[in-house]
PDB file of C-alpha atoms in Angstrom:
ATOM      1  CA  MET A  18      24.416  13.737  48.083  1.00 55.00           C
ATOM      2  CA  ASP A  19      24.010  14.192  44.352  1.00 65.00           C
ATOM      3  CA  LYS A  20      20.296  13.553  43.257  1.00 76.00           C
ATOM      4  CA  PHE A  21      20.140  12.781  39.534  1.00 78.00           C
ATOM      5  CA  TRP A  22      16.211  12.556  40.073  1.00 84.00           C
ATOM      6  CA  ASN A  23      13.758  15.228  40.248  1.00 84.00           C
ATOM      7  CA  PHE A  24       9.862  15.221  41.010  1.00 83.00           C
ATOM      8  CA  ALA A  25       7.145  17.813  39.873  1.00 78.00           C
ATOM      9  CA  GLU A  26       3.128  18.246  39.922  1.00 63.00           C
ATOM     10  CA  ASP A  27       2.396  20.010  36.604  1.00 59.00           C
ATOM     11  CA  ASP A  28      -1.259  20.086  36.781  1.00 59.00           C
ATOM     12  CA  GLY A  29      -2.251  17.495  39.346  1.00 60.00           C
ATOM     13  CA  ALA A  30      -0.201  14.968  37.313  1.00 67.00           C
ATOM     14  CA  ASN A  31       2.713  13.441  39.140  1.00 88.00           C
ATOM     15  CA  GLU A  32       5.815  13.534  37.146  1.00 92.00           C
ATOM     16  CA  LEU A  33       9.583  12.010  37.673  1.00 91.00           C
ATOM     17  CA  ARG A  34      12.466  12.935  36.026  1.00 91.00           C
ATOM     18  CA  LEU A  35      15.635  11.274  35.336  1.00 90.00           C
ATOM     19  CA  ASP A  36      18.196  13.572  33.802  1.00 89.00           C
ATOM     20  CA  GLY A  37      22.090  12.691  33.324  1.00 88.00           C
ATOM     21  CA  PRO A  38      23.793   9.935  34.472  1.00 88.00           C
ATOM     22  CA  ILE A  39      22.030   7.707  37.249  1.00 87.00           C
ATOM     23  CA  SER A  40      23.973   7.991  40.542  1.00 76.00           C
ATOM     24  CA  THR A  41      27.289   9.847  40.608  1.00 61.00           C
ATOM     25  CA  ASP A  42      27.723   8.534  43.783  1.00 64.00           C
ATOM     26  CA  THR A  43      27.543   4.702  44.075  1.00 61.00           C
ATOM     27  CA  TRP A  44      24.499   2.858  45.710  1.00 63.00           C
ATOM     28  CA  TRP A  45      26.381   0.109  46.492  1.00 59.00           C
ATOM     29  CA  GLY A  46      26.281   0.006  50.406  1.00 57.00           C
ATOM     30  CA  ASP A  47      24.784   3.492  50.581  1.00 61.00           C
ATOM     31  CA  GLU A  48      21.435   3.240  53.106  1.00 52.00           C
ATOM     32  CA  VAL A  49      20.907   6.884  52.419  1.00 55.00           C
ATOM     33  CA  THR A  50      20.571   7.527  48.857  1.00 70.00           C
ATOM     34  CA  PRO A  51      17.945   4.292  47.853  1.00 77.00           C
ATOM     35  CA  ALA A  52      16.231   5.663  50.910  1.00 80.00           C
ATOM     36  CA  GLN A  53      15.737   9.073  49.830  1.00 83.00           C
ATOM     37  CA  PHE A  54      14.503   8.094  46.218  1.00 86.00           C
ATOM     38  CA  ARG A  55      12.154   5.966  48.066  1.00 87.00           C
ATOM     39  CA  ALA A  56      10.657   8.384  50.181  1.00 86.00           C
ATOM     40  CA  ASP A  57      10.364  10.999  47.625  1.00 87.00           C
ATOM     41  CA  LEU A  58       8.357   8.503  45.187  1.00 90.00           C
ATOM     42  CA  ALA A  59       5.823   7.233  48.323  1.00 90.00           C
ATOM     43  CA  ALA A  60       5.385  11.467  48.524  1.00 88.00           C
ATOM     44  CA  HIS A  61       3.601  11.223  44.863  1.00 89.00           C
ATOM     45  CA  PRO A  62       0.791   8.450  45.219  1.00 89.00           C
ATOM     46  CA  GLY A  63      -1.030   7.586  42.545  1.00 92.00           C
ATOM     47  CA  ASP A  64      -0.263   7.652  38.531  1.00 94.00           C
ATOM     48  CA  ILE A  65       3.528   8.775  37.600  1.00 94.00           C
ATOM     49  CA  THR A  66       4.758   9.720  34.748  1.00 95.00           C
ATOM     50  CA  VAL A  67       8.538   8.977  34.479  1.00 95.00           C
ATOM     51  CA  TRP A  68      10.630  10.931  32.130  1.00 96.00           C
ATOM     52  CA  ILE A  69      14.230   9.582  31.024  1.00 95.00           C
ATOM     53  CA  ASN A  70      17.024  11.072  29.437  1.00 95.00           C
ATOM     54  CA  SER A  71      20.344   9.243  31.031  1.00 93.00           C
ATOM     55  CA  PRO A  72      23.301   7.619  29.094  1.00 93.00           C
ATOM     56  CA  GLY A  73      22.983   5.022  32.265  1.00 92.00           C
ATOM     57  CA  GLY A  74      25.407   4.681  35.103  1.00 89.00           C
ATOM     58  CA  ASP A  75      25.329   2.181  38.434  1.00 88.00           C
ATOM     59  CA  VAL A  76      23.384  -0.887  37.866  1.00 91.00           C
ATOM     60  CA  PHE A  77      22.331  -1.122  41.639  1.00 89.00           C
ATOM     61  CA  ALA A  78      21.101   1.955  41.687  1.00 88.00           C
ATOM     62  CA  ALA A  79      19.223   1.265  38.353  1.00 91.00           C
ATOM     63  CA  SER A  80      17.819  -1.510  40.079  1.00 92.00           C
ATOM     64  CA  SER A  81      16.888  -0.120  43.003  1.00 90.00           C
ATOM     65  CA  ILE A  82      14.635   2.288  41.248  1.00 92.00           C
ATOM     66  CA  TYR A  83      13.110  -0.314  38.972  1.00 95.00           C
ATOM     67  CA  THR A  84      12.021  -2.148  42.063  1.00 95.00           C
ATOM     68  CA  ALA A  85      10.736   0.983  43.553  1.00 94.00           C
ATOM     69  CA  LEU A  86       8.728   2.134  40.588  1.00 95.00           C
ATOM     70  CA  LYS A  87       7.268  -1.751  40.227  1.00 96.00           C
ATOM     71  CA  GLU A  88       5.967  -1.517  43.604  1.00 94.00           C
ATOM     72  CA  HIS A  89       4.514   2.342  43.354  1.00 94.00           C
ATOM     73  CA  ASP A  90       0.730   2.305  43.824  1.00 92.00           C
ATOM     74  CA  GLY A  91      -0.100   3.460  40.734  1.00 94.00           C
ATOM     75  CA  ARG A  92       0.064   3.482  37.117  1.00 96.00           C
ATOM     76  CA  VAL A  93       3.765   3.990  35.552  1.00 96.00           C
ATOM     77  CA  THR A  94       4.160   5.331  32.464  1.00 97.00           C
ATOM     78  CA  VAL A  95       7.783   5.736  31.439  1.00 97.00           C
ATOM     79  CA  LYS A  96       8.302   8.733  28.604  1.00 98.00           C
ATOM     80  CA  ILE A  97      12.035   8.196  26.765  1.00 98.00           C
ATOM     81  CA  GLU A  98      12.259  11.640  25.637  1.00 96.00           C
ATOM     82  CA  ALA A  99      16.123  11.469  24.281  1.00 96.00           C
ATOM     83  CA  LEU A 100      18.592   8.565  25.477  1.00 97.00           C
ATOM     84  CA  ALA A 101      17.749   5.496  27.561  1.00 97.00           C
ATOM     85  CA  ALA A 102      21.100   3.742  27.550  1.00 97.00           C
ATOM     86  CA  SER A 103      22.721   1.313  29.523  1.00 95.00           C
ATOM     87  CA  ALA A 104      21.154   1.462  33.244  1.00 93.00           C
ATOM     88  CA  ALA A 105      18.736   3.801  32.073  1.00 95.00           C
ATOM     89  CA  SER A 106      17.176   1.174  29.650  1.00 97.00           C
ATOM     90  CA  ILE A 107      16.535  -0.843  33.108  1.00 96.00           C
ATOM     91  CA  VAL A 108      14.537   1.606  34.654  1.00 95.00           C
ATOM     92  CA  ALA A 109      12.736   2.235  31.340  1.00 97.00           C
ATOM     93  CA  MET A 110      11.322  -1.357  31.609  1.00 97.00           C
ATOM     94  CA  ALA A 111       9.728  -0.561  34.828  1.00 97.00           C
ATOM     95  CA  GLY A 112       6.743   1.263  33.061  1.00 97.00           C
ATOM     96  CA  ASP A 113       3.530  -0.447  33.038  1.00 97.00           C
ATOM     97  CA  GLU A 114       3.491   1.605  29.330  1.00 97.00           C
ATOM     98  CA  VAL A 115       6.891   2.424  27.619  1.00 98.00           C
ATOM     99  CA  LEU A 116       6.778   5.472  24.954  1.00 98.00           C
ATOM    100  CA  ILE A 117       9.389   6.592  23.337  1.00 98.00           C
ATOM    101  CA  ALA A 118      10.023   9.859  21.439  1.00 98.00           C
ATOM    102  CA  PRO A 119      10.701   9.814  17.471  1.00 97.00           C
ATOM    103  CA  THR A 120      14.114  11.330  17.704  1.00 97.00           C
ATOM    104  CA  ALA A 121      15.121   9.262  20.984  1.00 98.00           C
ATOM    105  CA  PHE A 122      17.289   6.228  21.698  1.00 98.00           C
ATOM    106  CA  LEU A 123      17.505   3.162  23.522  1.00 98.00           C
ATOM    107  CA  MET A 124      20.349   1.056  23.907  1.00 98.00           C
ATOM    108  CA  ILE A 125      21.491  -2.313  25.933  1.00 98.00           C
ATOM    109  CA  HIS A 126      24.905  -3.779  26.257  1.00 97.00           C
ATOM    110  CA  ARG A 127      26.302  -5.924  29.032  1.00 96.00           C
ATOM    111  CA  ALA A 128      27.554  -5.066  32.399  1.00 93.00           C
ATOM    112  CA  SER A 129      30.946  -3.745  32.879  1.00 91.00           C
ATOM    113  CA  THR A 130      33.447  -3.104  35.912  1.00 88.00           C
ATOM    114  CA  VAL A 131      36.727  -2.660  37.360  1.00 86.00           C
ATOM    115  CA  ALA A 132      38.509  -5.169  39.333  1.00 87.00           C
ATOM    116  CA  LEU A 133      41.601  -5.617  41.147  1.00 90.00           C
ATOM    117  CA  GLY A 134      43.275  -8.481  42.659  1.00 92.00           C
ATOM    118  CA  ASN A 135      44.727 -11.749  41.788  1.00 94.00           C
ATOM    119  CA  SER A 136      43.664 -14.322  38.992  1.00 94.00           C
ATOM    120  CA  ASP A 137      41.293 -16.095  41.396  1.00 94.00           C
ATOM    121  CA  GLU A 138      39.480 -12.694  41.843  1.00 93.00           C
ATOM    122  CA  MET A 139      39.075 -11.695  38.481  1.00 93.00           C
ATOM    123  CA  ARG A 140      37.485 -15.018  37.647  1.00 94.00           C
ATOM    124  CA  HIS A 141      35.425 -14.064  40.586  1.00 94.00           C
ATOM    125  CA  ALA A 142      34.692 -10.711  39.239  1.00 92.00           C
ATOM    126  CA  ALA A 143      33.542 -12.127  35.296  1.00 94.00           C
ATOM    127  CA  LYS A 144      31.212 -14.761  36.993  1.00 95.00           C
ATOM    128  CA  GLU A 145      29.504 -11.952  39.510  1.00 94.00           C
ATOM    129  CA  LEU A 146      29.179  -9.626  35.511  1.00 94.00           C
ATOM    130  CA  ASP A 147      27.747 -12.909  34.064  1.00 96.00           C
ATOM    131  CA  GLU A 148      24.896 -12.958  36.807  1.00 96.00           C
ATOM    132  CA  VAL A 149      24.087  -9.432  36.682  1.00 95.00           C
ATOM    133  CA  ASP A 150      23.543  -9.922  32.738  1.00 96.00           C
ATOM    134  CA  ASN A 151      21.437 -13.024  33.207  1.00 97.00           C
ATOM    135  CA  ALA A 152      19.513 -10.683  35.518  1.00 96.00           C
ATOM    136  CA  ILE A 153      19.403  -7.713  33.237  1.00 97.00           C
ATOM    137  CA  ALA A 154      18.633  -9.975  30.416  1.00 97.00           C
ATOM    138  CA  ALA A 155      15.619 -11.307  32.473  1.00 97.00           C
ATOM    139  CA  VAL A 156      14.110  -7.934  33.113  1.00 97.00           C
ATOM    140  CA  TYR A 157      14.240  -7.261  29.070  1.00 98.00           C
ATOM    141  CA  ALA A 158      12.776 -10.751  28.303  1.00 97.00           C
ATOM    142  CA  GLU A 159       9.794 -10.158  30.945  1.00 97.00           C
ATOM    143  CA  LYS A 160       8.890  -6.924  29.062  1.00 97.00           C
ATOM    144  CA  THR A 161       9.885  -7.424  25.381  1.00 97.00           C
ATOM    145  CA  GLY A 162       8.201 -11.199  25.334  1.00 97.00           C
ATOM    146  CA  LEU A 163      12.029 -12.225  23.584  1.00 97.00           C
ATOM    147  CA  PRO A 164      13.854 -15.029  24.633  1.00 97.00           C
ATOM    148  CA  GLN A 165      16.248 -14.295  27.023  1.00 97.00           C
ATOM    149  CA  GLU A 166      19.315 -15.897  24.951  1.00 97.00           C
ATOM    150  CA  LYS A 167      18.291 -13.519  22.431  1.00 97.00           C
ATOM    151  CA  CYS A 168      18.465 -10.222  25.039  1.00 98.00           C
ATOM    152  CA  LEU A 169      21.740 -11.544  26.019  1.00 97.00           C
ATOM    153  CA  HIS A 170      23.004 -11.574  22.491  1.00 98.00           C
ATOM    154  CA  MET A 171      21.726  -8.565  21.957  1.00 98.00           C
ATOM    155  CA  MET A 172      23.425  -7.017  25.043  1.00 97.00           C
ATOM    156  CA  GLU A 173      26.660  -8.725  23.688  1.00 97.00           C
ATOM    157  CA  ALA A 174      26.639  -6.837  20.457  1.00 96.00           C
ATOM    158  CA  GLU A 175      25.746  -3.210  22.307  1.00 97.00           C
ATOM    159  CA  THR A 176      22.427  -2.803  20.395  1.00 98.00           C
ATOM    160  CA  TRP A 177      21.587   0.634  20.060  1.00 98.00           C
ATOM    161  CA  MET A 178      17.376   0.926  18.948  1.00 98.00           C
ATOM    162  CA  ASN A 179      16.215   4.129  17.191  1.00 98.00           C
ATOM    163  CA  ALA A 180      12.228   4.696  18.440  1.00 98.00           C
ATOM    164  CA  GLN A 181      11.028   1.954  15.575  1.00 97.00           C
ATOM    165  CA  SER A 182      13.492  -0.583  16.393  1.00 98.00           C
ATOM    166  CA  ALA A 183      12.361  -0.079  19.932  1.00 98.00           C
ATOM    167  CA  LEU A 184       9.031  -0.488  19.367  1.00 98.00           C
ATOM    168  CA  GLU A 185       9.415  -3.468  16.739  1.00 97.00           C
ATOM    169  CA  ASN A 186      11.800  -5.632  19.445  1.00 98.00           C
ATOM    170  CA  GLY A 187       9.093  -4.985  22.254  1.00 98.00           C
ATOM    171  CA  PHE A 188      11.498  -2.545  24.712  1.00 98.00           C
ATOM    172  CA  ALA A 189       8.689   0.453  23.592  1.00 98.00           C
ATOM    173  CA  ASP A 190       4.993   0.278  23.340  1.00 97.00           C
ATOM    174  CA  ALA A 191       4.537   3.332  21.263  1.00 97.00           C
ATOM    175  CA  ILE A 192       5.914   6.320  19.703  1.00 97.00           C
ATOM    176  CA  LEU A 193       5.447   9.685  21.161  1.00 96.00           C
ATOM    177  CA  TYR A 194       2.859  11.637  19.163  1.00 93.00           C
ATOM    178  CA  GLN A 195       1.853   9.259  16.459  1.00 87.00           C
ATOM    179  CA  ALA A 196      -1.594   8.300  16.907  1.00 77.00           C
ATOM    180  CA  ALA A 197      -1.967   4.438  16.497  1.00 64.00           C
ATOM    181  CA  PRO A 198      -2.835   2.753  13.732  1.00 62.00           C
ATOM    182  CA  GLU A 199      -6.539   2.290  13.391  1.00 65.00           C
ATOM    183  CA  PRO A 200      -7.733  -1.197  12.482  1.00 64.00           C
ATOM    184  CA  GLU A 201      -8.793  -2.070   9.244  1.00 66.00           C
ATOM    185  CA  ALA A 202     -12.833  -1.984   9.052  1.00 64.00           C
ATOM    186  CA  GLU A 203     -14.588  -5.037   7.653  1.00 63.00           C
ATOM    187  CA  PRO A 204     -16.414  -4.002   4.374  1.00 55.00           C
ATOM    188  CA  GLU A 205     -19.756  -3.547   4.864  1.00 60.00           C
ATOM    189  CA  GLU A 206     -22.259  -6.057   2.993  1.00 53.00           C
ATOM    190  CA  SER A 207     -25.143  -4.763   1.547  1.00 50.00           C
ATOM    191  CA  GLU A 208     -28.117  -6.964   0.117  1.00 50.00           C
ATOM    192  CA  ALA A 209     -27.612  -4.984  -3.577  1.00 50.00           C
ATOM    193  CA  SER A 210     -23.838  -6.091  -3.172  1.00 50.00           C
ATOM    194  CA  PRO A 211     -23.285  -9.021  -0.814  1.00 49.00           C
ATOM    195  CA  ALA A 212     -19.575 -10.065  -0.223  1.00 53.00           C
ATOM    196  CA  PRO A 213     -17.941 -12.955  -2.520  1.00 52.00           C
ATOM    197  CA  ALA A 214     -18.302 -15.469  -0.145  1.00 49.00           C
ATOM    198  CA  ALA A 215     -21.835 -14.670   0.888  1.00 47.00           C
ATOM    199  CA  ARG A 216     -23.158 -14.365  -2.810  1.00 47.00           C
ATOM    200  CA  SER A 217     -21.765 -17.728  -3.427  1.00 48.00           C
ATOM    201  CA  ALA A 218     -23.829 -19.396  -0.223  1.00 44.00           C
ATOM    202  CA  ARG A 219     -26.641 -17.450  -1.228  1.00 46.00           C
ATOM    203  CA  LEU A 220     -26.347 -19.270  -4.823  1.00 42.00           C
ATOM    204  CA  PHE A 221     -25.996 -22.306  -3.674  1.00 44.00           C
ATOM    205  CA  VAL A 222     -28.744 -22.079  -0.841  1.00 44.00           C
ATOM    206  CA  ALA A 223     -31.221 -20.852  -3.833  1.00 46.00           C
ATOM    207  CA  SER A 224     -30.250 -23.491  -6.177  1.00 47.00           C
ATOM    208  CA  CYS A 225     -30.911 -26.280  -3.417  1.00 47.00           C
ATOM    209  CA  ASN A 226     -34.143 -24.719  -2.941  1.00 56.00           C
ATOM    210  CA  ALA A 227     -35.065 -24.948  -6.347  1.00 54.00           C
ATOM    211  CA  ASP A 228     -33.995 -28.309  -6.855  1.00 58.00           C
ATOM    212  CA  ALA A 229     -35.758 -29.513  -4.149  1.00 59.00           C
ATOM    213  CA  LEU A 230     -38.929 -27.396  -5.627  1.00 54.00           C
ATOM    214  CA  LEU A 231     -38.692 -28.915  -8.766  1.00 57.00           C
ATOM    215  CA  ARG A 232     -38.910 -32.219  -7.301  1.00 63.00           C
ATOM    216  CA  ARG A 233     -41.604 -31.684  -5.166  1.00 61.00           C
ATOM    217  CA  ILE A 234     -43.471 -30.278  -7.913  1.00 58.00           C
ATOM    218  CA  ALA A 235     -42.580 -33.760 -10.187  1.00 63.00           C
ATOM    219  CA  ALA A 236     -43.745 -35.803  -7.357  1.00 63.00           C
ATOM    220  CA  MET A 237     -47.153 -33.867  -6.904  1.00 61.00           C
ATOM    221  CA  THR A 238     -48.274 -33.750 -10.795  1.00 59.00           C
ATOM    222  CA  PRO A 239     -49.409 -37.054 -12.117  1.00 61.00           C
ATOM    223  CA  ALA A 240     -47.598 -38.658 -15.111  1.00 60.00           C
ATOM    224  CA  PRO A 241     -48.720 -38.286 -17.933  1.00 62.00           C
ATOM    225  CA  ALA A 242     -50.717 -41.085 -19.778  1.00 63.00           C
ATOM    226  CA  PRO A 243     -48.814 -43.068 -22.093  1.00 66.00           C
ATOM    227  CA  ALA A 244     -49.935 -42.308 -25.707  1.00 65.00           C
ATOM    228  CA  PRO A 245     -51.899 -44.823 -27.655  1.00 67.00           C
ATOM    229  CA  GLU A 246     -50.167 -47.408 -30.240  1.00 66.00           C
ATOM    230  CA  PRO A 247     -51.362 -46.572 -33.892  1.00 65.00           C
ATOM    231  CA  GLU A 248     -53.860 -48.662 -35.023  1.00 62.00           C
ATOM    232  CA  PRO A 249     -52.829 -51.097 -37.742  1.00 62.00           C
ATOM    233  CA  GLU A 250     -54.134 -49.769 -41.404  1.00 58.00           C
ATOM    234  CA  PRO A 251     -56.858 -51.859 -42.417  1.00 57.00           C
ATOM    235  CA  ASP A 252     -56.313 -54.256 -45.643  1.00 59.00           C
ATOM    236  CA  ASN A 253     -57.786 -52.362 -49.025  1.00 60.00           C
ATOM    237  CA  THR A 254     -56.946 -55.404 -51.065  1.00 65.00           C
ATOM    238  CA  ASP A 255     -60.870 -56.969 -51.760  1.00 67.00           C
ATOM    239  CA  THR A 256     -61.806 -53.535 -52.030  1.00 65.00           C
ATOM    240  CA  ARG A 257     -59.758 -52.013 -54.920  1.00 66.00           C
ATOM    241  CA  ARG A 258     -60.509 -55.505 -56.729  1.00 70.00           C
ATOM    242  CA  ARG A 259     -64.198 -55.099 -56.521  1.00 69.00           C
ATOM    243  CA  ILE A 260     -63.609 -51.453 -57.396  1.00 67.00           C
ATOM    244  CA  ALA A 261     -61.325 -52.758 -60.543  1.00 69.00           C
ATOM    245  CA  LEU A 262     -64.062 -55.157 -61.539  1.00 72.00           C
ATOM    246  CA  ARG A 263     -66.803 -52.968 -61.270  1.00 68.00           C
ATOM    247  CA  MET A 264     -65.318 -50.344 -63.316  1.00 71.00           C
ATOM    248  CA  LYS A 265     -64.565 -53.260 -66.074  1.00 71.00           C
ATOM    249  CA  PHE A 266     -68.431 -54.028 -66.209  1.00 67.00           C
ATOM    250  CA  ILE A 267     -68.562 -50.204 -66.761  1.00 69.00           C
ATOM    251  CA  ASN A 268     -66.694 -50.317 -69.560  1.00 69.00           C
ATOM    252  CA  ASP A 269     -67.978 -53.388 -70.930  1.00 71.00           C
ATOM    253  CA  GLN A 270     -71.479 -52.011 -71.089  1.00 68.00           C
ATOM    254  CA  LEU A 271     -70.462 -48.729 -73.009  1.00 68.00           C
ATOM    255  CA  LYS A 272     -68.718 -50.744 -75.599  1.00 70.00           C
ATOM    256  CA  GLU A 273     -71.653 -52.624 -75.982  1.00 69.00           C
ATOM    257  CA  GLY A 274     -73.982 -49.428 -76.121  1.00 64.00           C
ATOM    258  CA  ASN A 275     -71.805 -48.167 -79.203  1.00 54.00           C
TER     259      ASN A 275
END
């Protein structure tokens, strides 16, 4: 049996390393190799870190490893250090958290096989491959949140993703060695310089309060008494006539005295 996995304990942290092709010996119908992997995994309970650097390989071996990691009693952190391609990308999806190195790549494509036989056997093989593709796409869709049909199109195109692209498409949760961006802090509102919306609200409340105060004062203040109408000017016609007669009498007396 050619083991392509390696468990190590470093400072108390469980680590599983998948280096090179996944299963140079097929796991199809093999009862020994999958059982040995599960036994090795069970010997490392608790949280585990899975380092992946693999071009892929046997889809059934990858499926068995994926299932064993999903069933593992502990948190599984996957770290893609260089390449997680083909079947290795399936294993990567088993992580509760998937981290990828800035220089690493992840590749997905449709399953392939070698078949012999007549046309019926060829059609049967093609149907089996379609079922495998749908199963793999469902795993990608569950991890990324992308529609399964979208994942199938990406597989058909043999999609290579660098760290940033894997992050954007949901195949990775973060890029190794890069600090997560801090959320933008909301500007603090101070009494001296309130936010525009708050300032507008305060002005509105102040204006409403001022209007209410003015109405209240107006209701409490008695209305001013109406100004008296001007009295009609007296008719001085008789007075002027008497004065004129008196002046004439005085003038006549003065003339007689002369």
